[in-house]
Structure formats: structure tokens, C-alpha cells
């Protein structure tokens, strides 16, 4: 390749790179290490209705959930939120990326797969490819997933990472297919949570967890216990996938010279659920606009600062919630929140963990208000 220069060069053909590819309007080219879009798959794909809308990924929706069930460390149900409206959708990740890639191609974006980038120069905007080629962009969207050397460019070297593993299993008994399950405070996943997401009309399930070490052994132990306790008994494992789950703190900056980052490279994900698609959906249009020169640096930077502040706050709340959830307070904390969420006393938002805290606060005030009213009534009676 004789050093071709494009307006936009996108490095990475995952959710982040392709979300930008479908939005850029100028002369753009995408290079990715993967052999095809969305490959290999490594993500459950659970997202909120708002994230789905921002991503415009409706074609890839495979399941819909109206509720969530929380299990404690002993796999006992501690609470259940069930709503009339949709709480979360599951998108089929490889399909989502296939659809994005097709749309981007139709818009004239050139795509090259099986082309890993080994180095990117943030001053010139030129990338060295593993096959010896070189390709440059006036703006370079760097979206290679989490990679320490690329994350460093944006000041995300302190990024906390967990290994995420997930299996798809055929169930011995069908599960309810419109609620998903999370398991908190357990030995299988001390730093995160485990999940059971029924798919294929409840005939199969995605069971996964994230941990700092030994994820496969922990998952095997969890599968045994789930079967033994009759929570999710399975007849066979159909497939397995794994990857990295980034937990923040999010990168200090979103740009560096000619580069603009998006996705896991910025260590930007919703801390409680490791929801990387959340941050991608909030930024993709702005990053594409910046790459196209239709959005000024100030606008992008302001949006990043706002999102980063929110993610940092959620990270702190998550740490607090996790301490509560790993103690005997699990039921005491969760049960009233779930009950209030189900009864519509407060709205629980899949994307904002602060909604659980504000729900607790609201309940406390209602409870406090009730006690004041009781005291007043007692006074009046006497
Ligand atoms: C088990 C598991 C479950 C998850 N579940 C959820 C969930 O339910 N909801 C949610 O929101 N998030 C979830 N996530 C997180 C989510 O998968 C990530 O946040 C998201 O995939 C990040 O997208 P990305 O494009 O930044 O990176 P990736 O999806 O990793 O894509 C990076 C792309 O860049 C390419 N690439 C890598 N290096 C190079 C290079 N040097 N040169 C060129 N190309 C390169 C890769 O081949 C790949 O195509 C989960 C993650 C795991 C591991």
C-alpha cells in the first residue's frame, strides 16, 4: 500500500468501529484484525431500550426482557423486578456488526478485515499494518477494543479489567424467557456478578461470569451448583465465548493528536454491568461528526467529560453496592428496591445504577414521612 491518506481511518471492526463507520459521511476506510465483522463473538448483548435506540440496532434484537431476578450467593431468589415495559433487550452481537458493516459498505466505506494494525502515530495519523502496509487518516478513530498500548494514548492505563466467560447451554427444563437472572456476592465472581439469560424461548440459556482469575474453573463450579439446586439444569454446552470486561476508570481524554478513541480502548463501560455498549451508543455520533469535521473538538470534549463524570460516579456507587450485596444485607437492601420498582413507586433504570440509590432514598423518605404522619395522628388522638 503506498501510504494512502483518507479523511477518516477507523481501526477496529467491533461495535465501536462499526458504529462510527455507519455514521461517517466522508471518505473513510476501516481496518480490522478480525476476519469478519463481529467475530469472534464475546458479548451477551444485553442493553437498555435507550441504548438500543441510540445504536439503531433494532434488526439485531433477538430477545426481550421485562424483568430481572436477583439471586444471592447461595443461589436463592432475593428479589424480582417485573415491569410492563421492556427493561432490557438482547442483541445478537455478530448479527449487529454484520448489519452495521453492510450499511457502512452501502455508504461507501471501504473495509479491510484480517488486517491488524501494529502501530498508530498520533501526530501524523498514520497506521502501520502487520503486513508491512501503511495507511493514514486526517482523523483516526481508534477502536481496537481493550489494548494496553492503545489505551495508554488516552490515559486509560489504570483500567481495571476482568475476564468474562459465557456458555450457551441447552436446558433440561425450560425457563421463563422474559426475565434474566443475576447472582451477586458469590465466591464464583467476587468482583462482579454472574448471569443467566434465557434465550431461544427459554429452551437455552447464556450463563456467564467475570472474575479477576480462574474464570473457567469458577464458571464450571457455578454450572454444577445451578444444576444441583435446580435453578438452571442443562443437558449440554453448545458454545463458549470469552473476552475482557473493562470496569473503569474511564480514560482521561478522548482525543490525542489526530486520534479519537471509542469503546473499550477508553475503558468506558457501565461499571455495574460492564455494559460497554452503553458508552459506545452515547458517543458514536459525536465521534463520527468529529472525524468528519462537522463537530468541533469542544463539543466532543464536553460530552466526554460529562459521560466520564457519570461513569466515575457510577463506579463509586457500584463499589458501595457490591459491599452491601456481598454481605448478609443483600436481601435487606435489594428486596425493598425491587418491590418499589415492580410497584412503580420508583423507576429503576437498567443504565443508571444511581436509580437504585435514589429509589432507596425515596423509600426512606416515604418511610420517614409515614412515621411522621403516624406520630402526628397519635398526637392528635391523644
Ligand atoms: C462475556 C462478555 C459479556 C459482555 N456482555 C455485555 C453486555 O451484555 N452488554 C454490553 O453493553 N456489553 C457487554 N460486554 C462488553 C462489550 O462486549 C464491549 O464493551 C464491546 O464489545 C466493546 O466494543 P469495541 O468495539 O470497543 O471492542 P471489540 O468489540 O472488542 O472490537 C474490537 C475490534 O477491533 C479489532 N482489533 C483489535 N486489535 C486490533 C488491531 N491491532 N488492529 C486492528 N483491529 C484490531 C478486533 O478484531 C475487533 O474486531 C461483554 C463483554 C464480555 C467479555
CSV table of C-alpha atoms and ligand atoms in Angstrom, one decimal:
chain,number,residue,atom,x,y,z
A,1,UNK,CA,0.0,0.0,0.0
A,2,UNK,CA,1.6,3.3,-1.0
A,3,UNK,CA,0.7,5.4,2.1
A,4,UNK,CA,-2.8,6.3,1.0
A,5,UNK,CA,-4.4,9.1,3.0
A,6,UNK,CA,-8.2,9.2,3.8
A,7,UNK,CA,-10.3,11.7,5.7
A,8,UNK,CA,-11.3,9.1,8.2
A,9,UNK,CA,-9.3,5.9,9.1
A,10,UNK,CA,-11.2,3.6,11.5
A,11,UNK,CA,-9.1,1.0,13.4
A,12,UNK,CA,-11.2,-1.9,14.7
A,13,UNK,CA,-14.3,-3.6,13.3
A,14,UNK,CA,-16.2,-4.3,16.5
A,15,UNK,CA,-19.2,-2.5,18.0
A,16,UNK,CA,-17.3,0.8,18.4
A,17,UNK,CA,-15.5,1.0,15.0
A,18,UNK,CA,-18.6,-0.1,13.0
A,19,UNK,CA,-20.9,2.3,14.9
A,20,UNK,CA,-18.8,5.1,13.6
A,21,UNK,CA,-18.5,3.5,10.1
A,22,UNK,CA,-22.3,3.7,9.7
A,23,UNK,CA,-22.3,7.4,10.6
A,24,UNK,CA,-19.3,9.0,8.8
A,25,UNK,CA,-20.1,10.7,5.6
A,26,UNK,CA,-16.7,11.4,4.2
A,27,UNK,CA,-14.1,9.3,2.5
A,28,UNK,CA,-13.5,6.6,5.1
A,29,UNK,CA,-11.7,3.3,5.4
A,30,UNK,CA,-11.9,0.7,8.2
A,31,UNK,CA,-9.2,-1.8,9.0
A,32,UNK,CA,-9.7,-4.7,11.5
A,33,UNK,CA,-7.7,-7.6,12.8
A,34,UNK,CA,-10.8,-9.8,12.8
A,35,UNK,CA,-11.5,-12.0,9.8
A,36,UNK,CA,-15.1,-10.6,9.6
A,37,UNK,CA,-17.4,-8.2,11.4
A,38,UNK,CA,-18.4,-9.2,14.9
A,39,UNK,CA,-16.0,-12.1,15.0
A,40,UNK,CA,-15.1,-13.8,17.3
A,41,UNK,CA,-18.3,-13.1,19.4
A,42,UNK,CA,-17.6,-12.3,23.1
A,43,UNK,CA,-20.6,-10.4,24.4
A,44,UNK,CA,-24.0,-11.2,25.9
A,45,UNK,CA,-25.5,-8.2,24.2
A,46,UNK,CA,-27.9,-7.0,27.0
A,47,UNK,CA,-28.7,-3.4,26.6
A,48,UNK,CA,-31.4,-0.9,27.7
A,49,UNK,CA,-34.1,0.4,25.3
A,50,UNK,CA,-32.4,3.8,25.1
A,51,UNK,CA,-29.0,2.2,24.2
A,52,UNK,CA,-30.8,0.2,21.5
A,53,UNK,CA,-32.4,3.3,20.1
A,54,UNK,CA,-29.1,5.2,20.1
A,55,UNK,CA,-27.2,2.3,18.4
A,56,UNK,CA,-30.0,1.8,15.9
A,57,UNK,CA,-29.6,-1.9,16.2
A,58,UNK,CA,-33.2,-3.0,16.1
A,59,UNK,CA,-32.6,-5.5,13.3
A,60,UNK,CA,-30.2,-7.4,15.6
A,61,UNK,CA,-32.7,-7.8,18.6
A,62,UNK,CA,-33.1,-11.4,19.5
A,63,UNK,CA,-34.7,-11.4,22.9
A,64,UNK,CA,-36.7,-9.0,25.1
A,65,UNK,CA,-36.8,-9.0,28.9
A,66,UNK,CA,-39.4,-7.3,31.2
A,67,UNK,CA,-37.8,-8.3,34.5
A,68,UNK,CA,-34.7,-9.2,36.4
A,69,UNK,CA,-34.3,-11.7,39.2
A,70,UNK,CA,-31.6,-11.3,41.8
A,71,UNK,CA,-30.1,-14.4,43.4
A,72,UNK,CA,-27.8,-14.3,46.4
A,73,UNK,CA,-24.6,-16.1,47.0
A,74,UNK,CA,-26.5,-19.3,47.8
A,75,UNK,CA,-28.5,-19.0,44.6
A,76,UNK,CA,-31.7,-18.2,46.4
A,77,UNK,CA,-34.0,-15.6,45.0
A,78,UNK,CA,-33.8,-12.4,47.0
A,79,UNK,CA,-35.9,-10.2,44.8
A,80,UNK,CA,-37.6,-9.8,41.4
A,81,UNK,CA,-38.4,-6.7,39.4
A,82,UNK,CA,-41.1,-7.2,36.8
A,83,UNK,CA,-42.4,-4.4,34.7
A,84,UNK,CA,-44.9,-3.9,32.0
A,85,UNK,CA,-42.4,-2.0,29.9
A,86,UNK,CA,-39.2,-3.6,28.5
A,87,UNK,CA,-36.3,-3.5,30.9
A,88,UNK,CA,-33.6,-4.7,28.5
A,89,UNK,CA,-33.1,-6.2,25.1
A,90,UNK,CA,-30.6,-8.7,23.9
A,91,UNK,CA,-28.9,-8.0,20.6
A,92,UNK,CA,-27.1,-10.8,18.6
A,93,UNK,CA,-23.7,-9.2,18.5
A,94,UNK,CA,-22.3,-10.8,15.4
A,95,UNK,CA,-25.5,-10.0,13.6
A,96,UNK,CA,-25.4,-6.4,14.8
A,97,UNK,CA,-21.9,-5.9,13.5
A,98,UNK,CA,-22.8,-7.7,10.2
A,99,UNK,CA,-25.7,-5.3,9.7
A,100,UNK,CA,-23.6,-2.3,10.5
A,101,UNK,CA,-20.9,-3.4,8.1
A,102,UNK,CA,-23.4,-3.8,5.3
A,103,UNK,CA,-24.8,-0.4,5.9
A,104,UNK,CA,-21.3,1.2,6.1
A,105,UNK,CA,-20.3,-0.5,2.8
A,106,UNK,CA,-23.5,0.8,1.2
A,107,UNK,CA,-22.4,4.3,2.3
A,108,UNK,CA,-19.1,3.8,0.5
A,109,UNK,CA,-16.9,3.0,3.5
A,110,UNK,CA,-14.1,0.7,2.4
A,111,UNK,CA,-13.4,-2.2,4.7
A,112,UNK,CA,-10.4,-4.4,5.2
A,113,UNK,CA,-10.6,-7.4,7.5
A,114,UNK,CA,-7.7,-9.7,8.7
A,115,UNK,CA,-5.5,-6.6,8.7
A,116,UNK,CA,-4.1,-6.0,12.2
A,117,UNK,CA,-2.6,-2.6,12.9
A,118,UNK,CA,0.7,-2.8,14.8
A,119,UNK,CA,1.3,0.9,15.4
A,120,UNK,CA,-0.5,4.2,15.1
A,121,UNK,CA,1.3,7.6,15.1
A,122,UNK,CA,-0.9,10.1,16.8
A,123,UNK,CA,0.9,13.1,15.3
A,124,UNK,CA,0.7,12.0,11.6
A,125,UNK,CA,-2.4,9.8,11.8
A,126,UNK,CA,-0.6,7.0,10.0
A,127,UNK,CA,-1.1,3.3,10.9
A,128,UNK,CA,1.4,0.5,10.3
A,129,UNK,CA,-0.2,-2.7,9.3
A,130,UNK,CA,1.1,-6.1,10.3
A,131,UNK,CA,1.6,-7.0,6.6
A,132,UNK,CA,4.0,-4.0,6.3
A,133,UNK,CA,1.5,-1.7,4.7
A,134,UNK,CA,0.8,1.9,5.8
A,135,UNK,CA,-2.5,3.8,5.8
A,136,UNK,CA,-3.2,7.3,7.0
A,137,UNK,CA,-6.2,9.4,8.0
A,138,UNK,CA,-6.8,13.1,8.6
A,139,UNK,CA,-8.7,11.8,11.6
A,140,UNK,CA,-8.2,8.3,13.0
A,141,UNK,CA,-10.9,6.6,15.0
A,142,UNK,CA,-9.1,4.1,17.3
A,143,UNK,CA,-11.5,1.4,18.3
A,144,UNK,CA,-9.5,-1.9,18.8
A,145,UNK,CA,-11.2,-3.0,22.0
A,146,UNK,CA,-9.1,-3.0,25.2
A,147,UNK,CA,-5.4,-3.0,24.4
A,148,UNK,CA,-2.9,-1.6,27.0
A,149,UNK,CA,-0.7,0.1,24.4
A,150,UNK,CA,-3.5,1.9,22.6
A,151,UNK,CA,-5.4,2.7,25.9
A,152,UNK,CA,-2.3,4.5,27.2
A,153,UNK,CA,-2.7,7.0,24.4
A,154,UNK,CA,-5.9,8.3,26.1
A,155,UNK,CA,-4.7,8.0,29.7
A,156,UNK,CA,-6.6,4.8,30.4
A,157,UNK,CA,-3.6,2.8,31.8
A,158,UNK,CA,-5.2,2.3,35.2
A,159,UNK,CA,-8.1,0.5,33.5
A,160,UNK,CA,-9.5,-2.3,35.7
A,161,UNK,CA,-10.1,-5.5,33.7
A,162,UNK,CA,-11.9,-8.8,34.4
A,163,UNK,CA,-12.0,-11.9,32.3
A,164,UNK,CA,-15.5,-12.6,31.1
A,165,UNK,CA,-16.7,-16.1,30.1
A,166,UNK,CA,-20.0,-17.3,29.0
A,167,UNK,CA,-21.5,-20.6,27.7
A,168,UNK,CA,-24.7,-21.2,25.8
A,169,UNK,CA,-26.4,-24.3,27.2
A,170,UNK,CA,-29.4,-26.4,26.3
A,171,UNK,CA,-31.7,-26.6,29.4
A,172,UNK,CA,-33.1,-29.7,30.8
A,173,UNK,CA,-36.2,-27.7,31.8
A,174,UNK,CA,-37.5,-24.6,30.1
A,175,UNK,CA,-37.0,-21.3,31.9
A,176,UNK,CA,-39.3,-18.2,31.9
A,177,UNK,CA,-37.9,-16.4,28.9
A,178,UNK,CA,-38.8,-12.8,29.7
A,179,UNK,CA,-36.7,-12.3,32.8
A,180,UNK,CA,-32.9,-12.6,33.3
A,181,UNK,CA,-31.1,-13.6,36.4
A,182,UNK,CA,-28.0,-12.1,38.2
A,183,UNK,CA,-26.1,-13.6,41.0
A,184,UNK,CA,-24.3,-11.3,43.4
A,185,UNK,CA,-21.8,-11.6,46.2
A,186,UNK,CA,-20.8,-15.1,45.4
A,187,UNK,CA,-17.5,-17.0,45.5
A,188,UNK,CA,-17.8,-17.6,41.8
A,189,UNK,CA,-17.4,-14.0,41.0
A,190,UNK,CA,-16.3,-11.9,43.9
A,191,UNK,CA,-15.5,-8.8,41.8
A,192,UNK,CA,-18.6,-8.9,39.6
A,193,UNK,CA,-21.7,-10.9,39.2
A,194,UNK,CA,-22.8,-14.0,37.3
A,195,UNK,CA,-25.8,-14.0,34.9
A,196,UNK,CA,-28.3,-16.4,33.4
A,197,UNK,CA,-30.0,-15.1,30.3
A,198,UNK,CA,-32.7,-17.4,28.9
A,199,UNK,CA,-32.7,-17.5,25.1
A,200,UNK,CA,-34.5,-19.4,22.3
A,201,UNK,CA,-37.9,-19.2,24.1
A,202,UNK,CA,-36.4,-20.4,27.4
A,203,UNK,CA,-35.0,-23.7,25.9
A,204,UNK,CA,-31.4,-22.5,26.2
A,205,UNK,CA,-29.6,-20.0,28.3
A,206,UNK,CA,-26.4,-17.9,28.3
A,207,UNK,CA,-24.7,-18.4,31.6
A,208,UNK,CA,-21.6,-16.4,32.3
A,209,UNK,CA,-19.5,-14.5,34.9
A,210,UNK,CA,-16.5,-12.2,35.1
A,211,UNK,CA,-13.6,-12.6,37.5
A,212,UNK,CA,-10.0,-11.5,38.0
A,213,UNK,CA,-8.7,-15.0,37.8
A,214,UNK,CA,-9.7,-18.6,37.1
A,215,UNK,CA,-12.9,-17.7,35.2
A,216,UNK,CA,-13.3,-21.1,33.6
A,217,UNK,CA,-13.0,-23.0,36.9
A,218,UNK,CA,-15.4,-20.6,38.6
A,219,UNK,CA,-17.9,-21.0,35.8
A,220,UNK,CA,-17.7,-24.8,35.9
A,221,UNK,CA,-18.4,-24.7,39.7
A,222,UNK,CA,-21.3,-22.3,39.1
A,223,UNK,CA,-22.8,-24.5,36.4
A,224,UNK,CA,-22.6,-27.5,38.8
A,225,UNK,CA,-24.3,-25.6,41.6
A,226,UNK,CA,-27.0,-24.2,39.4
A,227,UNK,CA,-27.9,-27.7,38.2
A,228,UNK,CA,-27.7,-29.2,41.7
A,229,UNK,CA,-30.0,-26.6,43.1
A,230,UNK,CA,-32.4,-26.8,40.2
A,231,UNK,CA,-32.0,-23.1,39.2
A,232,UNK,CA,-30.8,-23.9,35.7
A,233,UNK,CA,-30.1,-27.5,34.8
A,234,UNK,CA,-28.5,-28.1,31.5
A,235,UNK,CA,-28.1,-31.1,29.2
A,236,UNK,CA,-25.2,-29.9,27.1
A,237,UNK,CA,-22.9,-26.9,26.4
A,238,UNK,CA,-23.5,-25.6,22.8
A,239,UNK,CA,-20.7,-22.9,22.7
A,240,UNK,CA,-18.4,-20.9,24.8
A,241,UNK,CA,-17.1,-17.4,24.4
A,242,UNK,CA,-14.8,-15.2,26.4
A,243,UNK,CA,-13.3,-11.7,26.4
A,244,UNK,CA,-12.3,-8.8,28.6
A,245,UNK,CA,-14.7,-6.7,30.6
A,246,UNK,CA,-13.5,-3.2,31.3
A,247,UNK,CA,-14.6,-1.7,34.6
A,248,UNK,CA,-13.1,1.9,34.5
A,249,UNK,CA,-11.8,4.3,35.5
A,250,UNK,CA,-12.6,5.8,32.1
A,251,UNK,CA,-9.8,7.4,30.0
A,252,UNK,CA,-8.7,10.9,30.9
A,253,UNK,CA,-9.2,12.1,27.3
A,254,UNK,CA,-11.0,11.0,24.2
A,255,UNK,CA,-8.6,12.6,21.7
A,256,UNK,CA,-4.8,12.6,21.2
A,257,UNK,CA,-3.4,14.5,18.2
A,258,UNK,CA,-5.2,13.1,15.1
A,259,UNK,CA,-6.7,10.2,17.1
A,260,UNK,CA,-10.1,9.9,18.7
A,261,UNK,CA,-10.9,6.8,20.8
A,262,UNK,CA,-14.2,4.9,21.2
A,263,UNK,CA,-15.2,1.8,23.1
A,264,UNK,CA,-13.2,-0.5,25.4
A,265,UNK,CA,-10.0,1.3,24.4
A,266,UNK,CA,-11.3,4.2,26.5
A,267,UNK,CA,-12.1,1.8,29.4
A,268,UNK,CA,-15.6,3.3,29.1
A,269,UNK,CA,-18.3,0.9,30.3
A,270,UNK,CA,-21.2,1.0,32.7
A,271,UNK,CA,-19.4,-0.3,35.9
A,272,UNK,CA,-22.2,-2.4,37.5
A,273,UNK,CA,-23.0,-4.5,34.4
A,274,UNK,CA,-19.8,-4.0,32.4
A,275,UNK,CA,-22.0,-2.6,29.7
A,276,UNK,CA,-19.6,-1.3,27.1
A,277,UNK,CA,-22.3,-0.7,24.5
A,278,UNK,CA,-23.8,2.0,26.8
A,279,UNK,CA,-20.8,4.3,26.3
A,280,UNK,CA,-20.4,3.5,22.6
A,281,UNK,CA,-24.1,4.4,22.0
A,282,UNK,CA,-23.7,7.7,23.7
A,283,UNK,CA,-20.6,8.8,21.8
A,284,UNK,CA,-20.7,7.2,18.3
A,285,UNK,CA,-22.5,10.0,16.5
A,286,UNK,CA,-20.3,12.7,18.1
A,287,UNK,CA,-17.1,10.7,17.3
A,288,UNK,CA,-18.3,10.3,13.7
A,289,UNK,CA,-19.1,14.0,13.5
A,290,UNK,CA,-15.7,14.9,14.9
A,291,UNK,CA,-13.9,12.6,12.4
A,292,UNK,CA,-15.9,14.2,9.6
A,293,UNK,CA,-15.1,17.7,10.8
A,294,UNK,CA,-18.7,18.6,11.3
A,295,UNK,CA,-18.5,18.7,15.1
A,296,UNK,CA,-16.0,20.8,17.0
A,297,UNK,CA,-13.5,19.5,19.4
A,298,UNK,CA,-15.1,21.4,22.3
A,299,UNK,CA,-18.5,19.7,21.8
A,300,UNK,CA,-16.9,16.2,21.8
A,301,UNK,CA,-14.7,17.0,24.7
A,302,UNK,CA,-17.6,18.4,26.8
A,303,UNK,CA,-19.7,15.3,26.0
A,304,UNK,CA,-16.8,13.0,27.0
A,305,UNK,CA,-16.2,14.9,30.3
A,306,UNK,CA,-19.9,14.6,31.2
A,307,UNK,CA,-20.1,10.9,30.4
A,308,UNK,CA,-16.8,10.2,32.2
A,309,UNK,CA,-18.0,12.0,35.3
A,310,UNK,CA,-21.2,9.9,35.2
A,311,UNK,CA,-19.2,6.7,34.8
A,312,UNK,CA,-16.8,7.6,37.6
A,313,UNK,CA,-19.7,8.3,39.9
A,314,UNK,CA,-21.4,5.0,38.9
A,315,UNK,CA,-18.1,3.2,39.6
A,316,UNK,CA,-18.1,4.6,43.2
A,317,UNK,CA,-21.7,3.6,43.7
A,318,UNK,CA,-21.0,0.2,42.3
A,319,UNK,CA,-18.3,-0.4,44.8
A,320,UNK,CA,-20.6,0.5,47.6
A,321,UNK,CA,-23.5,-1.6,46.3
A,322,UNK,CA,-21.1,-4.6,45.9
A,323,UNK,CA,-20.1,-4.4,49.5
A,324,UNK,CA,-23.7,-4.4,50.5
A,325,UNK,CA,-24.6,-7.2,48.1
A,326,UNK,CA,-21.8,-9.5,49.3
A,327,UNK,CA,-22.9,-9.2,52.9
A,328,UNK,CA,-26.0,-10.6,54.7
A,329,UNK,CA,-27.6,-7.2,53.9
A,330,UNK,CA,-28.3,-8.4,50.3
A,331,UNK,CA,-31.9,-9.1,51.0
A,332,UNK,CA,-32.4,-6.1,53.2
A,333,UNK,CA,-31.1,-3.8,50.6
A,334,UNK,CA,-32.4,-5.4,47.4
A,335,UNK,CA,-35.9,-6.5,48.4
A,336,UNK,CA,-37.4,-3.1,49.1
A,337,UNK,CA,-35.8,-1.7,45.9
A,338,UNK,CA,-37.2,-4.5,43.7
A,339,UNK,CA,-40.6,-4.3,45.3
A,340,UNK,CA,-40.8,-0.5,44.8
A,341,UNK,CA,-39.6,-0.9,41.2
A,342,UNK,CA,-42.2,-3.5,40.4
A,343,UNK,CA,-45.0,-1.5,42.0
A,344,UNK,CA,-44.0,1.6,40.1
A,345,UNK,CA,-43.1,3.6,43.3
A,346,UNK,CA,-39.8,4.5,41.7
A,347,UNK,CA,-38.4,3.9,38.3
A,348,UNK,CA,-35.4,1.5,38.0
A,349,UNK,CA,-33.3,2.3,35.1
A,350,UNK,CA,-31.1,-0.5,33.6
A,351,UNK,CA,-28.5,2.1,32.6
A,352,UNK,CA,-28.2,4.2,35.8
A,353,UNK,CA,-27.3,2.5,39.0
A,354,UNK,CA,-27.9,5.7,40.8
A,355,UNK,CA,-31.6,5.0,40.2
A,356,UNK,CA,-31.4,2.1,42.7
A,357,UNK,CA,-29.9,4.5,45.2
A,358,UNK,CA,-32.4,7.2,44.6
A,359,UNK,CA,-35.1,4.6,44.9
A,360,UNK,CA,-33.7,3.6,48.4
A,361,UNK,CA,-33.7,7.3,49.3
A,362,UNK,CA,-37.3,7.7,48.2
A,363,UNK,CA,-38.4,4.7,50.2
A,364,UNK,CA,-36.5,6.0,53.2
A,365,UNK,CA,-38.3,9.4,52.9
A,366,UNK,CA,-41.7,7.7,52.4
A,367,UNK,CA,-41.0,5.5,55.4
A,368,UNK,CA,-39.8,8.6,57.3
A,369,UNK,CA,-42.9,10.5,56.1
A,370,UNK,CA,-45.1,7.6,57.2
A,371,UNK,CA,-43.6,7.7,60.7
A,372,UNK,CA,-44.1,11.5,61.0
A,373,UNK,CA,-47.8,11.0,59.9
A,374,UNK,CA,-48.2,8.2,62.4
A,375,UNK,CA,-46.7,10.4,65.2
A,376,UNK,CA,-49.0,13.3,64.2
A,377,UNK,CA,-52.0,11.1,64.2
A,378,UNK,CA,-51.1,9.7,67.6
A,379,UNK,CA,-50.6,13.2,69.0
A,380,UNK,CA,-54.0,14.3,67.6
A,381,UNK,CA,-55.7,11.2,69.1
A,382,UNK,CA,-54.2,11.9,72.5
B,1,LIG,C1,-18.5,-12.1,28.3
B,1,LIG,C2,-18.9,-10.7,28.0
B,1,LIG,C3,-20.2,-10.3,28.1
B,1,LIG,C4,-20.5,-8.9,27.8
B,1,LIG,N1,-21.8,-8.5,27.9
B,1,LIG,C5,-22.1,-7.3,27.6
B,1,LIG,C6,-23.5,-6.9,27.6
B,1,LIG,O1,-24.4,-7.7,27.9
B,1,LIG,N2,-23.8,-5.6,27.3
B,1,LIG,C7,-22.8,-4.7,27.0
B,1,LIG,O2,-23.1,-3.5,26.8
B,1,LIG,N3,-21.5,-5.0,27.0
B,1,LIG,C8,-21.1,-6.3,27.2
B,1,LIG,N4,-19.8,-6.7,27.2
B,1,LIG,C9,-18.8,-5.7,26.8
B,1,LIG,C10,-18.8,-5.4,25.3
B,1,LIG,O3,-18.6,-6.6,24.6
B,1,LIG,C11,-17.6,-4.5,24.9
B,1,LIG,O4,-17.7,-3.3,25.7
B,1,LIG,C12,-17.7,-4.1,23.4
B,1,LIG,O5,-17.6,-5.2,22.6
B,1,LIG,C13,-16.6,-3.1,23.1
B,1,LIG,O6,-16.6,-2.8,21.7
B,1,LIG,P1,-15.3,-2.4,21.0
B,1,LIG,O7,-15.6,-2.2,19.6
B,1,LIG,O8,-14.6,-1.3,21.8
B,1,LIG,O9,-14.3,-3.7,21.1
B,1,LIG,P2,-14.5,-5.1,20.4
B,1,LIG,O10,-15.9,-5.5,20.4
B,1,LIG,O11,-13.5,-6.0,21.2
B,1,LIG,O12,-14.0,-4.9,19.0
B,1,LIG,C14,-12.6,-4.6,18.7
B,1,LIG,C15,-12.3,-4.8,17.2
B,1,LIG,O13,-11.0,-4.3,16.9
B,1,LIG,C16,-10.3,-5.4,16.3
B,1,LIG,N5,-8.9,-5.2,16.6
B,1,LIG,C17,-8.3,-5.5,17.8
B,1,LIG,N6,-7.0,-5.1,17.8
B,1,LIG,C18,-6.8,-4.6,16.5
B,1,LIG,C19,-5.6,-4.1,15.9
B,1,LIG,N7,-4.4,-4.0,16.5
B,1,LIG,N8,-5.8,-3.6,14.6
B,1,LIG,C20,-7.0,-3.7,14.0
B,1,LIG,N9,-8.1,-4.1,14.6
B,1,LIG,C21,-8.0,-4.6,15.8
B,1,LIG,C22,-10.8,-6.7,16.8
B,1,LIG,O14,-10.6,-7.7,15.9
B,1,LIG,C23,-12.3,-6.3,16.9
B,1,LIG,O15,-12.9,-6.5,15.7
B,1,LIG,C24,-19.5,-8.0,27.4
B,1,LIG,C25,-18.1,-8.4,27.3
B,1,LIG,C26,-17.8,-9.8,27.6
B,1,LIG,C27,-16.4,-10.2,27.5
